[in-house]
mmCIF file of C-alpha atoms in Angstrom:
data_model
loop_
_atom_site.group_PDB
_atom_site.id
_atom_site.type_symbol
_atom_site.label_atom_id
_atom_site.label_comp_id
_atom_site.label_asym_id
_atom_site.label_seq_id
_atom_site.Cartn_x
_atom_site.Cartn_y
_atom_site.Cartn_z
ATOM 1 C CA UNK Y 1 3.719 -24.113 -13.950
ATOM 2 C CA UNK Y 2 3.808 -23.489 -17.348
ATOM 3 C CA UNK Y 3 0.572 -22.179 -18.437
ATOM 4 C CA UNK Y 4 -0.043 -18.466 -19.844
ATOM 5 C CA UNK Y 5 -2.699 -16.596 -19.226
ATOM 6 C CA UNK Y 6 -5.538 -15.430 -21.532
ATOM 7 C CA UNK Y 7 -5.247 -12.344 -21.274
ATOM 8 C CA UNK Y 8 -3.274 -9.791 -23.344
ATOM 9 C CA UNK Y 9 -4.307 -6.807 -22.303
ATOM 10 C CA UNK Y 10 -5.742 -4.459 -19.593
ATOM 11 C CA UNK Y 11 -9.335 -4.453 -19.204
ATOM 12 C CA UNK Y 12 -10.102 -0.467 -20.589
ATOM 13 C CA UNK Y 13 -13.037 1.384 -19.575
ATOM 14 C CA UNK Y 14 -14.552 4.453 -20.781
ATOM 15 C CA UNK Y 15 -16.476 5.246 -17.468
ATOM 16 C CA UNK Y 16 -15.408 7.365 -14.489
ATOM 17 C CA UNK Y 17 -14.407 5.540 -11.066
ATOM 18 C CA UNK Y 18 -17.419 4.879 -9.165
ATOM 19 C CA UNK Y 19 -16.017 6.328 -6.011
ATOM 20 C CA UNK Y 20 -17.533 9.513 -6.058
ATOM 21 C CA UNK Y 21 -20.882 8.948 -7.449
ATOM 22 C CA UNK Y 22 -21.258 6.661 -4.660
ATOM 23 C CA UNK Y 23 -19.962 8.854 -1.834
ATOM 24 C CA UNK Y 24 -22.176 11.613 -2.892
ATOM 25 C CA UNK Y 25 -25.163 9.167 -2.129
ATOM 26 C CA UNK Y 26 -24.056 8.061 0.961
ATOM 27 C CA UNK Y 27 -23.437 11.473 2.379
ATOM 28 C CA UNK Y 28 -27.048 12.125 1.226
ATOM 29 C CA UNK Y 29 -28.901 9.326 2.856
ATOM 30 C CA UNK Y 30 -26.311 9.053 5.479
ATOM 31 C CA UNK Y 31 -25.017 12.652 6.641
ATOM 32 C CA UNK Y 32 -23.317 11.782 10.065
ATOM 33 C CA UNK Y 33 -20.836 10.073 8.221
ATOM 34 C CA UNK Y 34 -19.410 13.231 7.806
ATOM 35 C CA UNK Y 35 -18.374 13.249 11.934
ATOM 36 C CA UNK Y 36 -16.382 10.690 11.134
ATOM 37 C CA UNK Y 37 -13.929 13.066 8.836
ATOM 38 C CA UNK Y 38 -11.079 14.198 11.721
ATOM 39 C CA UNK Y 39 -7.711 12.912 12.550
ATOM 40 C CA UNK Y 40 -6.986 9.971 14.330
ATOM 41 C CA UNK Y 41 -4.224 11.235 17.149
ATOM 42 C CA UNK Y 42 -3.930 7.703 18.364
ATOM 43 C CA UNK Y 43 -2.551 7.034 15.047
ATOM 44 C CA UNK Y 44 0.957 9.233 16.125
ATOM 45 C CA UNK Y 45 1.089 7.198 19.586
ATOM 46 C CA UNK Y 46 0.638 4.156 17.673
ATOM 47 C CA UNK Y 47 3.682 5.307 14.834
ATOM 48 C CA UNK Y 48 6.006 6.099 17.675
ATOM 49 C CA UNK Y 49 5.647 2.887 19.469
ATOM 50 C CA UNK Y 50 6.168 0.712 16.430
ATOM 51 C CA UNK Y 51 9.568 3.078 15.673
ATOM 52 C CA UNK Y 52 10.424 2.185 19.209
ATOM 53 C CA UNK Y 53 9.928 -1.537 19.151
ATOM 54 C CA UNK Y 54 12.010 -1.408 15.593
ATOM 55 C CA UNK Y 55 14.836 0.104 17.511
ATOM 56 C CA UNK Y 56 14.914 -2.338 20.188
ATOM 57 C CA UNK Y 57 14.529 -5.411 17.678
ATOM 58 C CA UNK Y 58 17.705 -3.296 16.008
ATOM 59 C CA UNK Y 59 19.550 -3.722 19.228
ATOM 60 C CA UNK Y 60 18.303 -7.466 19.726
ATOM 61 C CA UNK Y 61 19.534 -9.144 16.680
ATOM 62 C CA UNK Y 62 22.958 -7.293 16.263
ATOM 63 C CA UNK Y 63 24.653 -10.249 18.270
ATOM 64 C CA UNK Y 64 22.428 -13.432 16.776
ATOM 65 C CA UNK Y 65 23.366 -16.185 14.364
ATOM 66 C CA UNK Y 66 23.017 -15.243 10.527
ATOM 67 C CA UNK Y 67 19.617 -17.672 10.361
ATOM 68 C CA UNK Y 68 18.015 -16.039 13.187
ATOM 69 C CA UNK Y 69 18.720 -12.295 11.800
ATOM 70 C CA UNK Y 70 17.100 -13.955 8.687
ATOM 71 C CA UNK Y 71 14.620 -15.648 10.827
ATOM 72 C CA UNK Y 72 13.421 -12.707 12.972
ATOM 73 C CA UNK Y 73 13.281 -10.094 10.362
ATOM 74 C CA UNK Y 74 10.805 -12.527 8.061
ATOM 75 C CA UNK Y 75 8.884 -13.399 11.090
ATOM 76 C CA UNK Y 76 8.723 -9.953 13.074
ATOM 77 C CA UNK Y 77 10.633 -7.354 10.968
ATOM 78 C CA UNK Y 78 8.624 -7.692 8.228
ATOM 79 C CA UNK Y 79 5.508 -7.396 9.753
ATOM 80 C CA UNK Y 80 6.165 -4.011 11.180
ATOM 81 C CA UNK Y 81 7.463 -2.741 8.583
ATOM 82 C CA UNK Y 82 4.750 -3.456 5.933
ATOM 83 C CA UNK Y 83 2.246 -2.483 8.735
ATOM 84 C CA UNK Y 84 4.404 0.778 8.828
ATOM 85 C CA UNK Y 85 3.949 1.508 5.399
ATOM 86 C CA UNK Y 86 0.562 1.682 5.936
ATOM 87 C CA UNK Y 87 0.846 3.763 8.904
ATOM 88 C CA UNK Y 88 2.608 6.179 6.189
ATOM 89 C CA UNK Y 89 -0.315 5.757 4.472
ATOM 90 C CA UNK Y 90 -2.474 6.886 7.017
ATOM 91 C CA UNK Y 91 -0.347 9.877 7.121
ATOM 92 C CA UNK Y 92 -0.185 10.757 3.677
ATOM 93 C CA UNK Y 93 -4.015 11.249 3.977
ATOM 94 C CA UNK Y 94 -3.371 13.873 7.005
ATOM 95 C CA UNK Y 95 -4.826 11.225 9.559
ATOM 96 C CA UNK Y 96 -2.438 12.044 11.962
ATOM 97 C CA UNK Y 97 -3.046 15.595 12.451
ATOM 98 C CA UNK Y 98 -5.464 16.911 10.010
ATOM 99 C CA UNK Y 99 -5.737 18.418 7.138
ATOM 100 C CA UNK Y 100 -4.820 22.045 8.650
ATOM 101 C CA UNK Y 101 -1.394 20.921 10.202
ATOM 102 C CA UNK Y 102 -0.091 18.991 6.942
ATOM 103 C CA UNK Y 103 3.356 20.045 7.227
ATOM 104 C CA UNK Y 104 3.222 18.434 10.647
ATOM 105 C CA UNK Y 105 1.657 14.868 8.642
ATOM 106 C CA UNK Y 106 4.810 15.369 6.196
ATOM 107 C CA UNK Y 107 7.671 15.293 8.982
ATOM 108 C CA UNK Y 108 5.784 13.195 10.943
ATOM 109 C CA UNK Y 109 5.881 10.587 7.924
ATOM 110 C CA UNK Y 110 9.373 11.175 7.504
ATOM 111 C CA UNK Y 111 10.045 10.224 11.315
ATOM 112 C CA UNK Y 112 7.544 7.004 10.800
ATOM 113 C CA UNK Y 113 9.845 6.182 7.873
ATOM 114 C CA UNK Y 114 13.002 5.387 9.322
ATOM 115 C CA UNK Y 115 12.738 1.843 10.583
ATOM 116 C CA UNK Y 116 12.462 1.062 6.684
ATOM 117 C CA UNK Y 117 15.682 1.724 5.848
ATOM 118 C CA UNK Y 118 14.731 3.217 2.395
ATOM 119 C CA UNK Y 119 13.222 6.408 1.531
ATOM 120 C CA UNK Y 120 9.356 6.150 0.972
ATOM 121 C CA UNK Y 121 6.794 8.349 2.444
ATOM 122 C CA UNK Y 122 7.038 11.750 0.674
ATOM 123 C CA UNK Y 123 7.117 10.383 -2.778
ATOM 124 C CA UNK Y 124 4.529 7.843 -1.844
ATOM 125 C CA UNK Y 125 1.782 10.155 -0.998
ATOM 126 C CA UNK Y 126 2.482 12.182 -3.949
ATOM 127 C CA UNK Y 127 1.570 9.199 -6.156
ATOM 128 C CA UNK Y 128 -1.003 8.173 -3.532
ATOM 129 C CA UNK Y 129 -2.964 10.961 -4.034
ATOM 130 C CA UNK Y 130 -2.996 10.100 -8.139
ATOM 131 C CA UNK Y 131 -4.323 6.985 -7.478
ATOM 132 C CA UNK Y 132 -7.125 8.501 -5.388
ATOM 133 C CA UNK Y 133 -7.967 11.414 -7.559
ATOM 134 C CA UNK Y 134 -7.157 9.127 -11.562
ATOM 135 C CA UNK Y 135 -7.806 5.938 -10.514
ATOM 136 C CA UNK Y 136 -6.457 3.763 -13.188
ATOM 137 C CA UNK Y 137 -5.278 6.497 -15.250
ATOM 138 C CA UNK Y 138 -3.171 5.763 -18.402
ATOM 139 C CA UNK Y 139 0.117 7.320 -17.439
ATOM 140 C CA UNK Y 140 -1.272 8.474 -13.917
ATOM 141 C CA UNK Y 141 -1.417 6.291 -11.891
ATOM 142 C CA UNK Y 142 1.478 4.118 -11.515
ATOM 143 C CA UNK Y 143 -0.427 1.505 -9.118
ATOM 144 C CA UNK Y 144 -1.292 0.130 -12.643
ATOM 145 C CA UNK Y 145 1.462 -2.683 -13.697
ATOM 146 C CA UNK Y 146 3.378 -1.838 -16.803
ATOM 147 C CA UNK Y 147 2.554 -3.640 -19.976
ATOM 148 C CA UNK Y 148 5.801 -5.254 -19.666
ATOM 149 C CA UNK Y 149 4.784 -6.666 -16.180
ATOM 150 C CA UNK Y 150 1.685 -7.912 -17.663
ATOM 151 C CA UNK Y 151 3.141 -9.081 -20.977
ATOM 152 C CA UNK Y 152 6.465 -11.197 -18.641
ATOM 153 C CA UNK Y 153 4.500 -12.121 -15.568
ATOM 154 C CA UNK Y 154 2.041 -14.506 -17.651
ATOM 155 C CA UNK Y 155 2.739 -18.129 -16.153
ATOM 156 C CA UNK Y 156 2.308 -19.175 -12.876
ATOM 157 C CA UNK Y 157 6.055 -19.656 -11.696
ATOM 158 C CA UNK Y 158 6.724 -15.831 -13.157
ATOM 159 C CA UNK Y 159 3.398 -14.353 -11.282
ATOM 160 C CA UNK Y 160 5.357 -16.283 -8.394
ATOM 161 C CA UNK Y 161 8.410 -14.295 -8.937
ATOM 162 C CA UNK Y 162 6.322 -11.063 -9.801
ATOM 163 C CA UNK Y 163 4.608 -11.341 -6.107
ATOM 164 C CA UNK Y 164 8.157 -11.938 -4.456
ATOM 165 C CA UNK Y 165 9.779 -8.950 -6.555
ATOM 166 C CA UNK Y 166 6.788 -6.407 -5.794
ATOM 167 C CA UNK Y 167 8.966 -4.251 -3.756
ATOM 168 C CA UNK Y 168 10.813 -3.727 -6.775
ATOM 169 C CA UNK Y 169 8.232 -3.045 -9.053
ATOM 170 C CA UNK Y 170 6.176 -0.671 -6.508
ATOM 171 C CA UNK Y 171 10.054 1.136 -6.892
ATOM 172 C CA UNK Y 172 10.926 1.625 -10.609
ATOM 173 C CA UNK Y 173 7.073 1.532 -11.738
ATOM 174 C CA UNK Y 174 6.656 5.334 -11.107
ATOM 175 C CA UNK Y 175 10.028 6.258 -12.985
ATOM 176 C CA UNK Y 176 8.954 4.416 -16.120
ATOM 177 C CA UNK Y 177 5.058 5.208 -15.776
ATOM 178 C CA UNK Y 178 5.149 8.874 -14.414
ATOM 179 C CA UNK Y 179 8.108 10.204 -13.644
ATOM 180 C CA UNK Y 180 8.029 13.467 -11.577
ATOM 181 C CA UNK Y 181 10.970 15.964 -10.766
ATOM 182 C CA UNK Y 182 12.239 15.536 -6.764
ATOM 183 C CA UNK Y 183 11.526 17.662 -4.442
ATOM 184 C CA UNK Y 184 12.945 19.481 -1.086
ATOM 185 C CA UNK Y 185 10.710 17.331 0.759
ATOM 186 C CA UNK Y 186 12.011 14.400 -0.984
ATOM 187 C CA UNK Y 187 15.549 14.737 -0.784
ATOM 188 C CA UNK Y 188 14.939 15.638 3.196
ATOM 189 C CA UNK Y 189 13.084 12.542 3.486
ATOM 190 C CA UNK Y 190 15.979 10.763 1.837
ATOM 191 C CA UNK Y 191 19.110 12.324 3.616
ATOM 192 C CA UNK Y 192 17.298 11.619 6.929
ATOM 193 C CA UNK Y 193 17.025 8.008 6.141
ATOM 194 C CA UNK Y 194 20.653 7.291 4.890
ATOM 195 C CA UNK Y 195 21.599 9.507 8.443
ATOM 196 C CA UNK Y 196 19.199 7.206 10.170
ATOM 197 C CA UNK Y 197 20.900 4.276 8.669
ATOM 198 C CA UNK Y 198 24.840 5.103 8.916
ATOM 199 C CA UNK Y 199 23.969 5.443 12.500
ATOM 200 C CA UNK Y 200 22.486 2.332 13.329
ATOM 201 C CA UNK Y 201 25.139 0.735 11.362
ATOM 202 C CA UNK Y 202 27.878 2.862 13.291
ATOM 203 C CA UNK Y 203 26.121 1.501 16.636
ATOM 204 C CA UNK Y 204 24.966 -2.093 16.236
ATOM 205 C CA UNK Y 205 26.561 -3.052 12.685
ATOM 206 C CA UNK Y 206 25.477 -5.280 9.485
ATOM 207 C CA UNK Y 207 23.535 -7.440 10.816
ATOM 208 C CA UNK Y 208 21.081 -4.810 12.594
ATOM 209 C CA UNK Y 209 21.051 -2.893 9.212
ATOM 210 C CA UNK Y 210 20.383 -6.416 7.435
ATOM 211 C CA UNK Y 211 17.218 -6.641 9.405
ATOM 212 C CA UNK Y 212 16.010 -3.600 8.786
ATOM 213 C CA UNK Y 213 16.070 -3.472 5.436
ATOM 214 C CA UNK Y 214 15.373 -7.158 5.035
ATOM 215 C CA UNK Y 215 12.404 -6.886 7.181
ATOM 216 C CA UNK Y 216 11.130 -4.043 4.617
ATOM 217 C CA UNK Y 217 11.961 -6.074 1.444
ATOM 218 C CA UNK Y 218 10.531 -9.118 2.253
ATOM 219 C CA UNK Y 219 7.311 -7.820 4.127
ATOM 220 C CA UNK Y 220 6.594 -6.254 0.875
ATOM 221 C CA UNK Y 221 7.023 -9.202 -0.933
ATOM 222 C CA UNK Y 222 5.876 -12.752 -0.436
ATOM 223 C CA UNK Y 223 4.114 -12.580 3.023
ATOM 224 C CA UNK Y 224 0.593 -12.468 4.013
ATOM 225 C CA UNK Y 225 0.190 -9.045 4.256
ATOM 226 C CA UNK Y 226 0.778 -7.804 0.825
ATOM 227 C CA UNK Y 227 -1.996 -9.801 -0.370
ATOM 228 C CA UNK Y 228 -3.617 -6.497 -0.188
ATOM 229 C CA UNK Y 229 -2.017 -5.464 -2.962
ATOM 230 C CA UNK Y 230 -3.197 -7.488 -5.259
ATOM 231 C CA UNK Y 231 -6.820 -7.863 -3.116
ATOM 232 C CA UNK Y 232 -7.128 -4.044 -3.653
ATOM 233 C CA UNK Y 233 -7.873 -3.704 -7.284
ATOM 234 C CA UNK Y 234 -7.063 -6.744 -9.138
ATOM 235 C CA UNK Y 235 -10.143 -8.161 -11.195
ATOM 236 C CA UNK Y 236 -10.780 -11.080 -9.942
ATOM 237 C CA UNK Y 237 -14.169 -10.534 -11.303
ATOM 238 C CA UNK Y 238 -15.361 -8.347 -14.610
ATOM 239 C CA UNK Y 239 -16.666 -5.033 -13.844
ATOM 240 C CA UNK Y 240 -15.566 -5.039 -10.446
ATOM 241 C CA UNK Y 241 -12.526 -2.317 -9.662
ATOM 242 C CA UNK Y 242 -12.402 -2.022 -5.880
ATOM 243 C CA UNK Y 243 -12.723 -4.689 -3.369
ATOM 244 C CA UNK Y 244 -12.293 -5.211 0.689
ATOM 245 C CA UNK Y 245 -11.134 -7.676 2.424
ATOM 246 C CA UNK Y 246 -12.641 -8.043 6.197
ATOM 247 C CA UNK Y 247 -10.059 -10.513 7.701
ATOM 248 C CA UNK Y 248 -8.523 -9.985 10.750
ATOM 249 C CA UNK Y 249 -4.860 -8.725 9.390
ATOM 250 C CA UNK Y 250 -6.723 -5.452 9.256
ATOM 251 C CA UNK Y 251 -5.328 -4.868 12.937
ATOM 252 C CA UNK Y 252 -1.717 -4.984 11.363
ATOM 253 C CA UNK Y 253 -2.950 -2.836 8.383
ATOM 254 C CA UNK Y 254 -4.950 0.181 9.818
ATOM 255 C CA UNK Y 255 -7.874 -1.247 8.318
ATOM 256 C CA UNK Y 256 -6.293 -0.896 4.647
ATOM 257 C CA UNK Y 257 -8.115 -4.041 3.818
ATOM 258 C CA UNK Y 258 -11.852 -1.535 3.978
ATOM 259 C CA UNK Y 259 -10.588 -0.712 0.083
ATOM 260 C CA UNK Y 260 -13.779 0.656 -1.163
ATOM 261 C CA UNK Y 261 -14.779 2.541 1.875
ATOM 262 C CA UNK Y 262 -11.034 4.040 1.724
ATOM 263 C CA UNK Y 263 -11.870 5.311 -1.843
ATOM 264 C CA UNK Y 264 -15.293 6.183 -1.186
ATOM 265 C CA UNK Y 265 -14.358 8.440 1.962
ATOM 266 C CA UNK Y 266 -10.317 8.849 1.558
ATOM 267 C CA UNK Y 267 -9.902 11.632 4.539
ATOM 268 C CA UNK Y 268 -11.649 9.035 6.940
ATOM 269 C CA UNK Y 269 -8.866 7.418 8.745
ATOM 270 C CA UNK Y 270 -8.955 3.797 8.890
ATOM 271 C CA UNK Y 271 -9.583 3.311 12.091
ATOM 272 C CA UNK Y 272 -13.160 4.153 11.105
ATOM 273 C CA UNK Y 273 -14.270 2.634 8.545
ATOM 274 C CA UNK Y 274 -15.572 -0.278 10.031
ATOM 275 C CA UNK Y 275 -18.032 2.346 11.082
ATOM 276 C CA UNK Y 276 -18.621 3.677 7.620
ATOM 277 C CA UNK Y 277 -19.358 -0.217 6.358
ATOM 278 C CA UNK Y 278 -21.668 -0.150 9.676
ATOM 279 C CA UNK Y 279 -23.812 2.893 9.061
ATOM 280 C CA UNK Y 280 -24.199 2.006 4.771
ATOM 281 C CA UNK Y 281 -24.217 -1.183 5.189
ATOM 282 C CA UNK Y 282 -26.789 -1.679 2.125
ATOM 283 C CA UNK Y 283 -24.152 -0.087 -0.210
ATOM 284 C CA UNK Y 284 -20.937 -2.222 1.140
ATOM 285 C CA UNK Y 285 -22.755 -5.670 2.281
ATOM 286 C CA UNK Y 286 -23.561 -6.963 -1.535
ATOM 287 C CA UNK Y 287 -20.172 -6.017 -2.938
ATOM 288 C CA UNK Y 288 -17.164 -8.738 -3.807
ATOM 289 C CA UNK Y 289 -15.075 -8.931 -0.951
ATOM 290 C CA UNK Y 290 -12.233 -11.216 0.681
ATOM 291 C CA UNK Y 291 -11.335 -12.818 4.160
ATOM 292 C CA UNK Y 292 -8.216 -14.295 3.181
ATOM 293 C CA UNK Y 293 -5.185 -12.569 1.902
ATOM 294 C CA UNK Y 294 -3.171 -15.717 1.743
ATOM 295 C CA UNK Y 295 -5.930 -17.052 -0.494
ATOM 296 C CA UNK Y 296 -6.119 -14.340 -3.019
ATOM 297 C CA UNK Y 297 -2.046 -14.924 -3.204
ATOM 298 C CA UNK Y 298 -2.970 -18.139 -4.202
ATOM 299 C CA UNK Y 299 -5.711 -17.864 -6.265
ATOM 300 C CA UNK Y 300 -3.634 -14.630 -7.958
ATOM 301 C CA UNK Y 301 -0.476 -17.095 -9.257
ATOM 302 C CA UNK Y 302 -2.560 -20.424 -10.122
ATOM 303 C CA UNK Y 303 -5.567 -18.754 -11.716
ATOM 304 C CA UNK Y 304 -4.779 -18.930 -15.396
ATOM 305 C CA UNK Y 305 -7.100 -16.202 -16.538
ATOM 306 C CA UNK Y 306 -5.766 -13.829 -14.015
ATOM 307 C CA UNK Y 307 -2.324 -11.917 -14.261
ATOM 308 C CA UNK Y 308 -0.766 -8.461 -13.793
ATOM 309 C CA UNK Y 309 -2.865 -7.270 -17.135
ATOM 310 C CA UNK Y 310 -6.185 -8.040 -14.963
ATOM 311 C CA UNK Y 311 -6.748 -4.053 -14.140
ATOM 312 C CA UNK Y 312 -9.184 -1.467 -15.193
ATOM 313 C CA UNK Y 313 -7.757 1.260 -17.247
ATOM 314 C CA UNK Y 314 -8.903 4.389 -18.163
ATOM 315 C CA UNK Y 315 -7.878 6.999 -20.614
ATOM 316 C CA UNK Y 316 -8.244 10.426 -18.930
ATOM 317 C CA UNK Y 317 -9.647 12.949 -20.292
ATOM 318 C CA UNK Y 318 -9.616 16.970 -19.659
ATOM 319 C CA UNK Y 319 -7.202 18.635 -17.270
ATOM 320 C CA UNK Y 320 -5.241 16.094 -15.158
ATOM 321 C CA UNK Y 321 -3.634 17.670 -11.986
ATOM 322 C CA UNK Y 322 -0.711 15.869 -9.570
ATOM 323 C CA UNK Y 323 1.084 16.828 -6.351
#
């Protein structure tokens, strides 16, 4: 419980992300992957039945026992809602209606928002879309833990504590790394929600809003599911930014768990990238990957050598443009 880890510092590189190179030589010995760059419309049918079975959940538990309001929103609520945060960002990539209708992707995240109880989707995919463009970028992106994170979070109970506070992090990280001034969209996307919210309160009470934003909390926190987060980038091995993970909670996730095929081809929606791993197999096949999210929780917090400093970093040079 008590042991620190070895490391005391991010792992800094002075090359760019290898995203690009290698999409450019896919698309050259693999061209039809470019069919594969449309919307997915099933994604919006999908998003509005998930809002729906919130709602109804909402309605369920406003009349249970305490333990089972606790109970369902760790066991159902907070599966929905992590898998709706990915859903949001699906949409923050125009996968819902394409690139040439992305006012429609921006309400249509605000609507898939709501069952979270907090305000998330327009400021999410404008630091989304850092991540994608700077990938580990000194003051960029604000995926990257701060040096306080990885200085703190060095000993297996705190790496504990820093998995079950990630919703917290994922929340202040961005006004300490890269703060950006709100916008019209944001403060929409935030008077919506607290509307949303007063009015489930005002019909079905505390314990309906508990869920909710329970459900939200601790899906992004110690469950199953976020082992993505940690799956996506962290290096588990030297050298090695971007992994997948090919387990089966990819049907929860929209296929988030296809990391390097996301980053590779970013406005493919994840519904197809299975087919992108299919068709380039040779370049996808030989790289790290996981099948168990639970197990790179595991490995993440009793791994000595591994901690919130184990990131690539990159010091970015030339003009540096953000949403």
């Amino acid at each position: 419980m008590g042991n620190t880890v070895a490391r005391e510092d991010f792992e800094w590189v002075y090359t760019d992300q290898p995203h690009a190179d290698r999409r450019k030589e896919i698309l050259a010995k693999h061209p039809e992957i470019k069919a594969l760059m449309k919307p997915d419309h099933n994604l919006i049918w999908v998003v509005v039945l998930m809002v729906l079975a919130q709602l109804i959940a909402f309605y369920l538990v406003k009349d249970l026992e305490w333990k089972w309001v606790i109970f369902w929103a760790y066991v159902f609520g907070s599966c929905i809602s992590h898998s709706m945060t990915l859903a949001i960002h699906e949409i923050s990539h125009n996968s819902a209606f394409g690139n040439n209708k992305a006012m429609w992707n921006r309400w249509f995240g605000i609507f898939a928002n709501l069952p979270l109880g907090l305000p998330y989707s327009i400021s999410f995919k404008r630091y989304h879309m850092d991540h994608h463009r700077y990938l580990g970028g000194d003051g960029i992106d604000v995926d990257i833990p701060t040096n306080f994170e990885g200085w703190f979070f060095c000993t297996r109970f705190r790496k504990f504590i820093w998995i079950v506070l990630q919703p917290f992090f994922y929340a202040i990280r961005p006004l300490c790394i890269n703060p950006k001034p709100i916008t019209r969209l944001e403060i929409i996307n935030l008077l919506a929600q607290l509307s949303f919210d007063i009015v489930i309160y005002y019909l079905w009470g505390v314990k309906s809003t508990f869920y909710m934003l329970a459900g939200s909390v601790l899906g992004l926190g110690l469950h199953p599911i976020s082992g993505h987060f940690i799956a996506e980038h962290y290096m588990f091995l030297k050298g090695h930014e971007t992994y997948s993970y090919y387990g089966p909670l990819n049907l929860l996730t929209f296929n988030v768990g296809y990391h390097n095929e996301h980053h590779d081809f970013p406005n493919i929606p994840g519904k197809s990238l299975p087919l992108v791993k299919k068709i380039a197999a040779e370049y996808y096949d030989n790289l790290p990957q996981y099948n168990s999210w639970i197990k790179v929780l595991y490995d993440f917090v009793m791994d000595d050598t591994i901690s919130p400093y184990s990131r690539m970093k990159r010091q970015l040079k030339g003009e540096v443009k953000q949403d």
